[in-house]
XYZ file of C-alpha atoms in Angstrom:
768
model
C 34.657 19.553 6.098
C 35.583 16.730 3.713
C 36.045 14.396 6.654
C 32.611 15.295 7.977
C 31.090 14.599 4.579
C 32.734 11.185 4.346
C 31.508 10.371 7.851
C 27.993 11.406 6.894
C 28.111 9.307 3.765
C 29.206 6.207 5.669
C 26.402 6.867 8.149
C 23.910 6.783 5.312
C 25.348 3.563 3.926
C 25.344 1.694 7.185
C 22.020 2.936 8.476
C 19.797 2.796 5.422
C 20.888 -0.005 3.105
C 20.022 2.139 0.089
C 17.387 4.115 1.924
C 14.751 1.593 1.056
C 13.087 1.561 4.472
C 10.101 3.193 2.869
C 8.072 4.383 5.803
C -6.467 -3.373 -0.785
C -23.656 -13.075 -10.212
C -24.297 -15.670 -7.906
C -27.437 -15.179 -5.908
C -26.941 -16.369 -2.353
C -29.531 -18.622 -0.797
C -31.503 -16.845 1.889
C -30.294 -17.661 5.365
C -32.308 -18.460 8.459
C -31.342 -15.995 11.199
C -29.285 -17.754 13.823
C -28.063 -20.522 11.539
C -24.470 -20.607 10.395
C -24.106 -20.617 6.617
C -22.914 -23.828 5.064
C -19.160 -23.677 4.564
C -17.661 -23.935 1.127
C -14.253 -23.722 -0.419
C -13.679 -20.186 -1.604
C -11.516 -21.564 -4.378
C -14.614 -23.151 -5.872
C -16.823 -20.093 -5.399
C -17.033 -17.432 -8.088
C -17.733 -14.112 -6.270
C -20.880 -12.345 -7.342
C -20.898 -8.898 -8.890
C -21.570 -5.754 -6.939
C -25.153 -4.781 -7.635
C -26.615 -8.232 -7.029
C -28.904 -8.392 -4.022
C -26.489 -10.647 -2.179
C -22.720 -10.367 -2.515
C -20.807 -13.559 -1.813
C -17.473 -13.147 -0.011
C -14.891 -15.607 1.255
C -13.319 -13.509 3.997
C -13.568 -16.392 6.462
C -12.496 -19.149 4.032
C -16.154 -20.099 3.531
C -18.771 -18.700 1.179
C -21.056 -16.228 2.983
C -23.096 -13.210 2.093
C -21.376 -9.905 2.753
C -24.100 -8.731 5.129
C -23.999 -11.929 7.223
C -20.210 -11.904 7.750
C -19.293 -10.524 11.203
C -16.130 -8.863 9.892
C -15.467 -5.285 8.727
C -15.137 -5.926 5.000
C -15.549 -4.048 1.724
C -16.073 -5.938 -1.535
C -15.042 -4.458 -4.884
C -15.742 -6.296 -8.131
C -14.403 -6.151 -11.666
C -17.041 -3.751 -13.004
C -16.147 -1.084 -10.436
C -12.455 -1.332 -11.269
C -13.004 -1.343 -15.026
C -15.408 1.589 -15.062
C -12.875 3.807 -13.297
C -10.058 2.565 -15.584
C -8.087 1.271 -12.612
C -4.464 0.402 -13.392
C -3.580 -1.520 -10.215
C -4.956 -2.079 -6.737
C -3.562 1.319 -5.723
C -6.750 2.764 -7.226
C -8.617 1.198 -4.285
C -7.164 3.917 -2.033
C -10.086 5.657 -0.387
C -12.608 3.155 -1.746
C -12.645 1.222 1.535
C -12.726 2.951 4.927
C -9.296 3.545 6.439
C -7.395 2.062 3.464
C -4.281 3.665 1.964
C -2.307 2.118 -0.904
C 0.575 4.106 -2.352
C 3.307 3.066 -4.737
C 6.975 3.634 -4.069
C 9.604 3.057 -6.707
C 12.434 1.632 -4.600
C 11.107 -1.797 -5.519
C 9.152 -3.283 -8.405
C 5.389 -3.630 -7.887
C 6.092 -2.331 -4.370
C 3.249 -0.960 -2.271
C 2.923 0.899 0.990
C -0.377 -0.366 2.406
C -2.045 0.881 5.567
C -5.345 -0.224 7.099
C -6.598 1.484 10.240
C -3.231 3.183 10.699
C -1.263 -0.070 10.818
C 1.634 -0.197 8.379
C 5.313 -1.006 8.149
C 6.618 0.479 4.925
C 9.913 -1.287 4.270
C 10.847 -3.176 1.112
C 13.768 -5.150 2.580
C 12.993 -8.833 2.134
C 13.832 -9.642 5.763
C 10.943 -7.402 6.844
C 7.275 -8.334 6.514
C 4.253 -6.129 5.732
C 1.504 -5.563 8.291
C -1.209 -5.882 5.627
C -1.342 -9.117 3.684
C -2.052 -9.248 -0.050
C -3.502 -12.653 -0.944
C -3.934 -13.659 -4.597
C -6.060 -16.760 -5.193
C -5.268 -17.974 -1.692
C -1.488 -17.338 -1.802
C 0.028 -14.674 0.447
C 2.733 -12.439 -1.068
C 5.526 -12.496 1.501
C 7.035 -9.027 0.922
C 5.833 -5.562 -0.062
C 7.542 -6.076 -3.437
C 4.946 -7.654 -5.711
C 1.933 -6.468 -3.712
C 0.867 -3.777 -6.206
C -1.142 -6.156 -8.371
C -2.596 -5.364 -11.807
C -6.322 -4.532 -11.727
C -7.146 -6.375 -14.970
C -8.653 -9.874 -14.842
C -9.994 -9.542 -11.290
C -13.294 -11.136 -10.278
C -13.470 -9.546 -6.814
C -11.347 -7.863 -4.176
C -12.224 -8.091 -0.497
C -10.655 -5.589 1.884
C -10.677 -7.070 5.406
C -9.962 -4.554 8.160
C -8.355 -5.488 11.457
C -6.160 -8.496 12.392
C -6.833 -11.551 10.208
C -4.187 -13.891 11.589
C -6.448 -16.851 12.363
C -7.151 -17.674 8.731
C -4.597 -15.616 6.785
C -1.378 -15.886 8.755
C 0.770 -14.168 11.344
C 1.784 -11.062 9.421
C -1.679 -9.604 8.798
C -2.140 -7.490 11.916
C -3.535 -4.561 9.904
C -5.782 -6.549 7.606
C -5.892 -8.377 4.285
C -6.552 -7.491 0.658
C -7.966 -10.730 -0.697
C -7.836 -10.840 -4.520
C -9.749 -13.425 -6.538
C -8.922 -13.592 -10.226
C -11.356 -14.891 -12.835
C -11.548 -18.606 -13.443
C -11.398 -20.233 -16.864
C -14.932 -20.109 -18.252
C -14.547 -23.526 -19.995
C -16.147 -21.901 -23.060
C -14.484 -20.263 -26.082
C -14.185 -16.545 -25.472
C -11.965 -13.492 -25.745
C -11.636 -10.253 -23.848
C -9.219 -7.697 -25.279
C -8.692 -3.983 -24.857
C -6.336 -1.161 -25.737
C -5.859 2.003 -23.665
C -4.038 5.211 -24.472
C -3.601 8.127 -22.104
C -1.568 11.096 -21.010
C 2.235 10.792 -20.700
C 2.232 8.570 -23.811
C 0.816 5.837 -21.629
C -0.615 2.816 -23.374
C -1.721 -0.660 -22.455
C -2.778 -3.700 -24.487
C -4.401 -6.587 -22.648
C -6.048 -9.814 -23.747
C -7.578 -12.909 -22.148
C -8.516 -15.996 -24.167
C -10.690 -18.814 -22.820
C -11.323 -22.266 -24.225
C -12.732 -25.574 -22.965
C -15.325 -28.282 -23.362
C -17.978 -26.376 -21.422
C -18.221 -28.951 -18.664
C -15.048 -30.716 -17.522
C -12.044 -28.605 -18.376
C -11.119 -25.086 -19.376
C -7.981 -23.106 -20.065
C -7.374 -19.372 -19.854
C -4.371 -17.562 -21.317
C -3.513 -13.892 -20.894
C -1.041 -11.251 -21.922
C -0.916 -7.720 -20.475
C 1.408 -4.920 -21.560
C 1.716 -1.490 -19.908
C 4.038 1.316 -20.966
C 4.478 4.989 -20.054
C 6.995 7.802 -20.508
C 6.383 8.857 -16.884
C 4.895 12.027 -15.432
C 8.126 13.565 -14.102
C 10.295 16.004 -16.076
C 14.063 15.729 -15.766
C 15.365 19.305 -15.956
C 18.988 18.247 -16.501
C 18.276 16.045 -19.520
C 15.094 17.898 -20.618
C 13.180 14.632 -20.988
C 10.243 12.878 -19.398
C 11.314 10.763 -16.425
C 9.937 7.884 -14.390
C 8.994 5.832 -17.425
C 8.036 2.184 -17.155
C 7.294 -0.874 -19.243
C 5.701 -4.047 -17.937
C 4.447 -7.372 -19.237
C 2.490 -10.122 -17.568
C 1.614 -13.359 -19.291
C 0.491 -16.796 -18.263
C -2.137 -19.509 -18.374
C -4.597 -21.189 -16.031
C -6.020 -24.707 -16.441
C -9.226 -25.730 -14.634
C -10.233 -29.393 -14.354
C -13.474 -30.485 -12.640
C -14.818 -33.925 -13.622
C -18.600 -33.895 -13.703
C -20.182 -35.369 -10.588
C -16.860 -36.068 -8.881
C -16.901 -33.262 -6.306
C -13.298 -32.550 -7.275
C -11.765 -29.553 -9.009
C -8.195 -28.440 -9.611
C -6.801 -25.239 -11.063
C -3.162 -24.692 -12.016
C -2.047 -21.135 -12.842
C 1.407 -20.103 -14.050
C 2.507 -16.527 -14.715
C 5.541 -14.393 -15.401
C 5.778 -10.681 -14.588
C 8.455 -8.612 -16.328
C 8.934 -4.961 -15.427
C 11.483 -2.329 -16.433
C 11.266 1.200 -15.089
C 13.273 4.301 -14.257
C 13.300 4.948 -10.491
C 13.410 8.672 -9.763
C 13.038 10.766 -6.614
C 12.169 14.402 -6.072
C 14.643 16.556 -4.165
C 13.334 17.803 -0.785
C 16.717 18.750 0.709
C 16.723 22.125 2.490
C 19.266 24.520 3.972
C 19.415 22.674 7.301
C 20.970 19.634 5.601
C 24.544 18.986 4.498
C 23.838 18.172 0.848
C 22.235 21.572 0.247
C 25.713 23.105 0.242
C 26.935 20.654 -2.408
C 24.191 20.942 -5.027
C 23.034 23.787 -7.303
C 20.943 26.378 -5.457
C 17.833 25.809 -7.592
C 17.782 22.147 -6.518
C 17.576 23.009 -2.809
C 14.668 24.301 -0.653
C 11.988 23.051 -3.038
C 8.367 22.558 -1.981
C 6.646 19.197 -1.563
C 3.758 19.915 -3.966
C 4.262 21.386 -7.446
C 8.083 21.141 -7.328
C 7.897 17.353 -6.979
C 7.346 16.865 -10.690
C 10.675 18.382 -11.770
C 13.625 16.125 -10.960
C 17.393 16.335 -11.376
C 18.442 12.719 -10.921
C 21.154 10.865 -12.764
C 20.012 8.081 -15.146
C 18.909 4.905 -13.373
C 17.057 1.738 -14.253
C 15.334 -1.216 -12.650
C 14.737 -4.703 -14.022
C 12.292 -7.058 -12.317
C 11.409 -10.640 -13.242
C 8.845 -12.546 -11.173
C 7.510 -15.939 -12.284
C 4.912 -17.590 -10.042
C 2.620 -20.607 -9.944
C -0.459 -21.609 -7.934
C -2.211 -24.975 -7.658
C -5.648 -25.063 -6.016
C -7.476 -28.337 -5.400
C -10.836 -28.966 -3.731
C -12.649 -32.199 -2.959
C -16.240 -32.208 -1.714
C -16.889 -35.410 0.225
C -20.320 -34.293 1.331
C -19.735 -34.169 5.078
C -16.433 -32.392 4.681
C -14.765 -30.274 2.002
C -11.000 -30.542 1.588
C -8.882 -27.795 0.043
C -5.220 -27.522 -0.877
C -3.435 -24.395 -2.077
C 0.198 -24.596 -3.200
C 2.003 -21.396 -4.114
C 5.452 -20.611 -5.524
C 6.883 -17.179 -6.280
C 10.338 -16.087 -7.371
C 11.741 -12.667 -8.162
C 14.985 -11.297 -9.537
C 15.732 -7.584 -9.225
C 18.552 -5.383 -10.493
C 18.120 -1.706 -9.710
C 20.259 1.407 -9.778
C 19.012 4.601 -8.153
C 20.153 8.153 -7.478
C 18.775 8.677 -3.976
C 20.053 12.177 -3.256
C 17.830 13.468 -6.072
C 20.327 16.062 -7.307
C 22.480 16.539 -10.388
C 25.588 16.201 -8.192
C 26.845 12.634 -7.814
C 26.552 12.191 -4.034
C 24.675 8.977 -3.235
C 24.033 6.373 -5.949
C 23.379 2.659 -5.445
C 23.252 -0.583 -7.400
C 21.142 -3.316 -5.750
C 20.909 -6.939 -6.945
C 18.631 -9.394 -5.187
C 16.806 -12.693 -5.507
C 13.781 -13.889 -3.577
C 11.935 -17.235 -3.581
C 8.943 -18.324 -1.537
C 6.712 -21.344 -1.553
C 3.741 -22.167 0.612
C 1.337 -25.016 1.239
C -2.038 -24.764 2.930
C -4.421 -27.644 3.685
C -7.964 -27.045 4.973
C -11.006 -29.017 5.939
C -14.451 -27.429 6.263
C -17.796 -28.818 7.241
C -20.616 -29.006 9.787
C -19.858 -30.830 13.007
C -23.562 -30.793 13.802
C -26.545 -28.627 12.961
C -25.709 -25.018 13.725
C -21.968 -25.635 14.179
C -19.544 -25.283 11.261
C -15.785 -25.191 11.131
C -12.698 -24.506 9.045
C -9.459 -26.137 10.275
C -6.096 -26.546 8.642
C -2.343 -26.319 8.526
C 0.068 -23.977 6.758
C 3.725 -24.094 5.741
C 5.811 -21.233 4.331
C 9.465 -21.004 3.330
C 11.358 -18.121 1.770
C 14.965 -17.238 1.069
C 16.626 -14.167 -0.358
C 19.970 -12.573 -1.009
C 20.918 -8.937 -1.556
C 24.164 -7.310 -2.674
C 24.411 -3.538 -2.695
C 27.196 -1.415 -4.152
C 27.142 2.258 -3.147
C 28.909 5.239 -4.694
C 29.300 7.884 -1.924
C 30.501 11.317 -2.913
C 31.793 9.893 -6.167
C 31.393 13.157 -8.077
C 31.877 11.025 -11.200
C 28.789 9.211 -12.588
C 30.932 7.419 -15.165
C 32.331 5.077 -12.509
C 29.923 2.145 -11.956
C 29.067 1.502 -8.289
C 30.546 -1.987 -8.649
C 33.922 -0.436 -9.388
C 33.659 2.400 -6.889
C 32.573 0.217 -3.953
C 35.037 -2.606 -3.341
C 33.312 -3.524 -0.082
C 29.619 -4.063 -0.952
C 27.032 -4.931 1.648
C 25.367 -8.349 1.439
C 22.378 -9.899 3.184
C 21.356 -13.554 3.049
C 18.155 -14.552 4.793
C 15.741 -17.450 5.270
C 12.311 -17.786 6.838
C 10.545 -21.037 7.687
C 7.059 -20.934 9.190
C 4.323 -23.384 9.972
C 0.966 -23.009 11.662
C -2.224 -24.809 12.657
C -5.528 -22.981 12.799
C -9.219 -23.384 13.436
C -12.239 -21.128 12.977
C -15.654 -22.109 14.313
C -19.243 -20.821 14.198
C -21.814 -22.028 16.733
C -25.456 -20.960 16.538
C -25.901 -21.489 20.268
C -29.314 -19.832 20.540
C -32.062 -18.534 18.323
C -30.666 -15.574 16.333
C -27.321 -15.723 18.170
C -24.028 -17.052 16.918
C -20.639 -17.435 18.578
C -17.521 -17.249 16.414
C -14.193 -18.303 17.852
C -10.860 -19.742 16.843
C -7.140 -19.300 16.906
C -3.848 -19.915 15.193
C -0.649 -21.434 16.564
C 2.346 -20.149 14.612
C 6.028 -20.974 14.663
C 8.613 -18.948 12.727
C 12.318 -19.518 12.259
C 14.282 -16.492 10.989
C 17.888 -16.488 9.784
C 19.857 -13.513 8.512
C 23.533 -12.907 7.764
C 24.928 -9.385 7.294
C 28.381 -8.945 5.816
C 30.610 -6.801 3.662
C 32.260 -8.788 0.878
C 35.850 -7.686 1.491
C 35.688 -7.035 5.233
C 34.157 -10.438 5.908
C 31.298 -11.458 8.154
C 29.691 -8.829 10.361
C 27.285 -11.176 12.066
C 24.400 -13.571 11.714
C 21.315 -14.544 13.652
C 19.067 -17.567 14.007
C 15.937 -17.327 16.167
C 12.563 -19.004 16.701
C 9.286 -17.299 17.538
C 6.135 -19.081 18.641
C 2.743 -17.552 19.320
C -0.895 -18.534 19.772
C -3.341 -15.858 18.668
C -6.998 -16.338 19.612
C -10.173 -14.603 18.488
C -13.747 -14.576 19.688
C -16.896 -12.822 18.574
C -20.653 -12.898 18.895
C -23.343 -11.735 16.504
C -27.087 -11.236 16.837
C -29.434 -11.338 13.847
C -32.996 -10.467 14.823
C -34.038 -10.580 11.156
C -32.592 -10.776 7.647
C -31.914 -7.023 7.555
C -30.023 -6.504 10.814
C -26.867 -7.989 12.241
C -25.045 -6.689 15.311
C -21.652 -8.065 16.267
C -18.759 -7.636 18.666
C -15.315 -9.245 18.532
C -11.852 -9.377 20.007
C -8.836 -10.706 18.147
C -5.102 -10.661 18.625
C -2.820 -9.882 15.702
C 0.794 -11.018 15.649
C 3.796 -10.134 13.500
C 6.901 -12.236 13.866
C 10.262 -10.970 15.065
C 13.461 -11.170 13.034
C 16.874 -9.626 12.450
C 17.993 -6.173 11.367
C 19.092 -5.909 7.721
C 21.076 -2.720 8.510
C 22.962 -3.957 11.584
C 26.662 -2.969 11.581
C 28.148 -5.095 14.374
C 28.188 -8.804 15.120
C 26.214 -8.256 18.313
C 23.356 -6.289 16.765
C 23.306 -8.516 13.657
C 22.863 -11.532 15.914
C 20.307 -9.970 18.286
C 16.702 -10.427 17.125
C 13.930 -7.893 17.448
C 10.853 -9.404 19.063
C 7.324 -9.964 17.727
C 4.709 -7.248 17.967
C 1.034 -7.748 18.770
C -2.236 -5.878 18.346
C -5.302 -6.496 20.501
C -8.264 -5.382 18.391
C -11.684 -4.734 19.922
C -14.537 -4.139 17.487
C -18.289 -3.626 17.514
C -20.369 -3.271 14.396
C -23.753 -3.266 12.741
C -24.807 -4.344 9.259
C -28.165 -2.932 8.274
C -30.423 -3.215 5.247
C -33.747 -1.616 4.340
C -36.240 -1.304 1.495
C -35.667 -4.806 0.187
C -31.888 -4.312 0.478
C -31.884 -1.246 -1.733
C -30.138 0.491 1.168
C -27.277 -1.190 3.019
C -25.226 0.485 5.735
C -22.316 -1.054 7.633
C -20.833 0.637 10.688
C -17.860 -0.468 12.796
C -16.054 1.017 15.756
C -12.708 -0.294 16.963
C -9.839 0.111 19.397
C -6.410 -1.306 18.502
C -3.911 -1.742 21.344
C -0.513 -1.897 19.619
C 2.264 -3.452 21.752
C 6.016 -4.004 21.259
C 5.834 -2.016 18.023
C 8.718 -2.654 15.624
C 10.565 0.516 14.585
C 13.960 1.526 13.224
C 16.116 2.652 16.178
C 19.555 4.264 16.485
C 21.939 2.590 18.923
C 25.680 2.859 19.708
C 28.121 0.675 17.777
C 29.604 0.167 14.361
C 32.464 1.917 12.545
C 30.897 5.345 13.059
C 29.877 4.878 16.669
C 26.170 4.390 15.879
C 23.942 2.259 13.655
C 20.305 1.825 12.699
C 18.604 -1.416 13.683
C 15.058 -2.680 13.964
C 13.909 -2.781 17.564
C 10.783 -2.781 19.709
C 9.011 0.154 21.327
C 7.288 -1.426 24.354
C 4.925 1.523 24.812
C 3.393 0.968 21.395
C 0.333 2.936 20.376
C -3.430 3.226 20.748
C -5.586 3.601 17.636
C -9.323 4.296 17.842
C -11.770 4.778 15.033
C -15.227 4.531 13.579
C -16.010 3.508 9.993
C -19.001 3.429 7.707
C -19.720 2.219 4.226
C -23.062 2.323 2.482
C -24.751 1.313 -0.755
C -27.870 3.045 -2.069
C -29.550 1.422 -5.068
C -31.848 4.283 -6.045
C -33.022 2.628 -9.279
C -31.820 -0.389 -11.238
C -29.778 2.104 -13.252
C -28.369 4.319 -10.482
C -26.222 3.137 -7.565
C -24.419 5.335 -5.059
C -21.768 4.017 -2.688
C -20.083 5.925 0.110
C -17.535 5.334 2.841
C -15.987 7.279 5.683
C -13.496 6.654 8.473
C -12.464 8.772 11.436
C -9.322 7.670 13.252
C -7.490 8.983 16.295
C -4.103 7.569 17.221
C -1.125 8.301 19.436
C 2.101 6.692 20.586
C 2.607 5.632 24.184
C 5.988 6.272 25.718
C 7.879 6.088 22.420
C 11.391 6.668 23.797
C 14.473 5.318 22.040
C 18.125 6.172 21.488
C 19.039 8.899 19.020
C 22.039 10.933 17.915
C 22.557 14.463 19.183
C 25.891 15.742 17.959
C 28.374 13.038 18.910
C 26.222 11.660 21.759
C 23.664 8.894 21.919
C 20.819 10.161 24.136
C 17.163 9.251 24.689
C 14.767 10.719 22.118
C 11.065 10.927 23.014
C 8.866 10.571 19.907
C 5.599 10.243 21.837
C 4.252 13.499 20.337
C 4.839 12.373 16.741
C 2.040 11.170 14.507
C 1.807 7.554 13.396
C 2.680 7.221 9.728
C 0.079 6.574 7.021
C -2.678 7.258 9.549
C -4.952 10.069 8.268
C -7.517 11.334 10.727
C -10.328 11.252 8.162
C -10.980 9.542 4.849
C -14.197 9.525 2.887
C -15.548 8.717 -0.550
C -18.717 9.006 -2.629
C -19.183 7.191 -5.938
C -22.081 7.130 -8.388
C -22.714 4.674 -11.231
C -25.484 5.385 -13.726
C -26.404 2.998 -16.522
C -28.612 4.097 -19.434
C -30.052 1.464 -21.824
C -29.753 2.407 -25.485
C -30.724 0.984 -28.831
C -27.156 -0.247 -29.320
C -26.464 -1.465 -25.782
C -25.974 0.814 -22.799
C -23.988 3.790 -21.551
C -22.430 3.699 -18.094
C -21.336 6.925 -16.389
C -19.285 6.887 -13.193
C -17.999 9.660 -10.969
C -16.174 9.457 -7.660
C -14.702 11.692 -5.005
C -12.157 10.526 -2.433
C -11.073 12.732 0.458
C -7.913 11.953 2.458
C -6.794 14.247 5.243
C -3.046 14.957 5.662
C -0.888 12.170 7.028
C 2.826 11.682 7.774
C 5.026 9.241 5.876
C 8.054 8.834 8.163
C 8.881 8.938 11.872
C 11.308 11.853 11.687
C 12.702 14.861 13.515
C 10.575 17.990 13.632
C 11.083 20.762 16.211
C 13.205 19.595 19.183
C 13.213 20.416 22.873
C 16.568 19.694 24.544
C 17.090 18.827 28.201
C 20.550 19.544 29.621
C 22.415 18.903 32.857
C 24.197 21.508 34.989
C 27.227 21.379 32.685
C 25.113 22.142 29.630
C 25.403 18.631 28.207
C 22.275 17.409 26.427
C 20.772 14.509 28.391
C 17.572 13.895 26.421
C 15.580 15.217 23.483
C 11.816 15.627 23.054
C 10.686 15.501 19.416
C 7.667 17.732 18.816
C 6.283 16.068 15.719
C 7.586 14.796 12.403
C 9.404 16.895 9.811
C 6.760 18.920 7.882
C 8.221 17.751 4.561
C 7.033 14.187 5.180
C 3.388 15.276 5.542
C 0.977 15.134 2.621
C -1.481 17.838 1.720
C -5.229 17.317 1.950
C -6.243 15.199 -1.021
C -9.550 15.525 -2.854
C -9.289 13.017 -5.677
C -11.990 13.181 -8.355
C -12.258 10.448 -10.980
C -14.841 9.881 -13.706
C -15.480 7.778 -16.775
C -18.044 7.335 -19.519
C -18.391 3.888 -21.138
C -20.335 3.094 -24.305
C -21.236 -0.600 -24.536
C -22.262 -1.957 -27.941
C -24.099 -5.272 -28.382
C -23.046 -6.759 -31.711
C -24.800 -10.081 -32.015
C -23.275 -12.360 -29.394
C -20.319 -10.000 -28.978
C -19.854 -6.893 -26.898
C -17.648 -3.928 -27.738
C -17.002 -0.941 -25.533
C -15.390 2.462 -25.689
C -14.453 4.336 -22.537
C -13.093 7.798 -21.824
C -11.771 8.426 -18.343
C -10.031 10.904 -16.108
C -8.232 10.424 -12.794
C -7.259 13.064 -10.242
C -9.206 15.640 -12.231
C -8.577 18.365 -9.635
C -4.836 17.837 -10.214
C -3.891 17.343 -6.576
C -0.119 17.389 -6.124
C 1.546 15.861 -3.089
C 3.887 13.070 -2.046
C 3.129 9.375 -1.882
C 6.299 8.883 0.117
C 8.824 11.262 1.689
C 11.988 10.592 3.660
C 14.620 12.593 5.540
C 18.106 11.144 6.021
C 20.200 11.851 9.130
C 20.520 15.606 8.543
C 22.138 14.980 5.149
C 19.364 15.174 2.544
C 15.676 14.436 1.908
C 13.657 13.084 -0.995
C 10.111 12.224 -1.991
C 7.952 10.580 -4.617
C 4.928 12.193 -6.244
C 1.235 11.422 -6.614
C 0.183 10.903 -10.218
C -1.127 14.286 -11.433
C -4.253 14.768 -13.541
C -4.416 12.123 -16.237
C -6.950 11.072 -18.838
C -7.314 8.667 -21.694
C -9.518 6.300 -23.644
C -10.031 2.548 -23.858
C -11.498 0.431 -26.623
C -12.311 -3.208 -26.013
C -14.220 -6.278 -27.095
C -15.695 -9.336 -25.354
C -17.104 -12.490 -26.923
């Protein structure tokens, strides 16, 4: 029995690498139907607030009105986020059709993001997300760091479907494009303090100064702190606490009449938190026999909030800098965006989720990326505009992981217990050239087309410090991804469009490979062919706006974690391709109804149907490696239906105004891991298993139906030239309890992470 346990523990170590494969008022000029809008640098465009007649977006790297952009896009501005007391962009979940954003605590500021059922939830730095998060023009290269703070945001644009032409190769699901506020160039302050349940408090301030014309500087400091909403039954304390700080400055320089502007922003993010997991191990798994009975066979709803983990901590430091420059030469506008990000992480975590010391890790890693984008935009001739440019990206990272398997003694640090830690060292170098063109080829008709040529070089070395090199890989991937679309605008209130685009995500090397051969064998790129038709409609002087889109996504060479023979235990987990891929179909709607100047209602809905095609890969059955057919399993983070309704009502008063908001978000159940549910075994005449059919994912990795109700009431006071406000708010008022992530591990144990339960609080703030 002891031998079997040791073998199982080594299997976990080699196949999971710490189990971190965790499986969003400027009035526009009226446009003449059929004419392409004049391009502009989005860096120089301040997005307009929701509620203005025309909303300006920069989804196509040019300033356009939302309703004239032939892309499925949802725009969310600062007022919407502030009124619902949003903490980070995770509060966008359900606000845009088909969008899921959940937090997982195996990495700092780490997000699992899914758009239209496309996701790849893995925090290893050698892996890339399928949904890009872009902050002021700079793409965040890993899922760590994507969960951005919601304070100091001018506008967020959620772009659905592949966006590779203008935003890069690894955006096959879509893009969350975040624009932060610019320095106002005038003296001013915005400060607020929030206190809420779980002894949660936040203090945030932004200070602006400048000469009102040529230069301006903005400084900020944000602090967030919480005791956490879990309860540790072993220590009888709150668990999952966190403390974070973000501070920095931004300098804007734009000489009057020069056509030039430059903005330099520098920031540092510091985060400390306690990573905890909820125990989902049941009687079918090995660890259930090694832990106290009350810690086994727990449910994945109300039981999630009581944990039994050993003490753990995470430290995250992430400085970053962005330089944006724009030069308007009249006939052409030039833009440059330079980005640099660095992170340092040190995290311990008790992954088995029990009070018994079975699987505990210590991970130390560093990551650095820098990118440079150059663009030119203009009109080639009347009715034909363009955006062309080049892009360069480089990143490097290193990871060392010490693991304490079956230590049964928490006093021994993993660094002492594990004399043979696992290490990864990786580099990525990418460059690309792109072009995006609009041609008004006939009255009321416009053709949009373009493409991106990308080249990626990936390097990764896997080794164990004492055992020496396991293996390394060095590979190049090159791809051209085109797009084409047509739109028809019979009048200012109607636009119909159709498009086809190809999304591309680069290949790479497996961070969990356990032999020289598999460590040196790359997995190949995956692609998505996306077909979309849509309509953008307005009526009653734009008091009613409805956008509808239908799509089909043909997912090919899908990247998945696969089990193959090899390694010290006879098998290993690597990243590989599933040629059959998947088909995803859906229809989406979002609408805005401006009933009165005081009352606005917004709504969204998305229906999605998806299935794998011929998802057959190697798996372990007993001591044998045999084909496993996962074709009947659900795609992860792909709910069949999502919908939302939100109302904002503003009441003028003698002292200012009162703003009331209420929202409901509905998310149907979805799975969070490709896993083993009920099995059907095929055997030969001798009774030997020859193949296995998997009849769905493990039920423990499926969420419940979520009906999330949020509301707030804000009192705004006008005090001379100053504004003060007081807000009370509540989130998840129906107290829905389910997982945001759940994972089963090789028949050994299972764990999950919980949705924030009902919470409430108050904010007081001032602006002047």
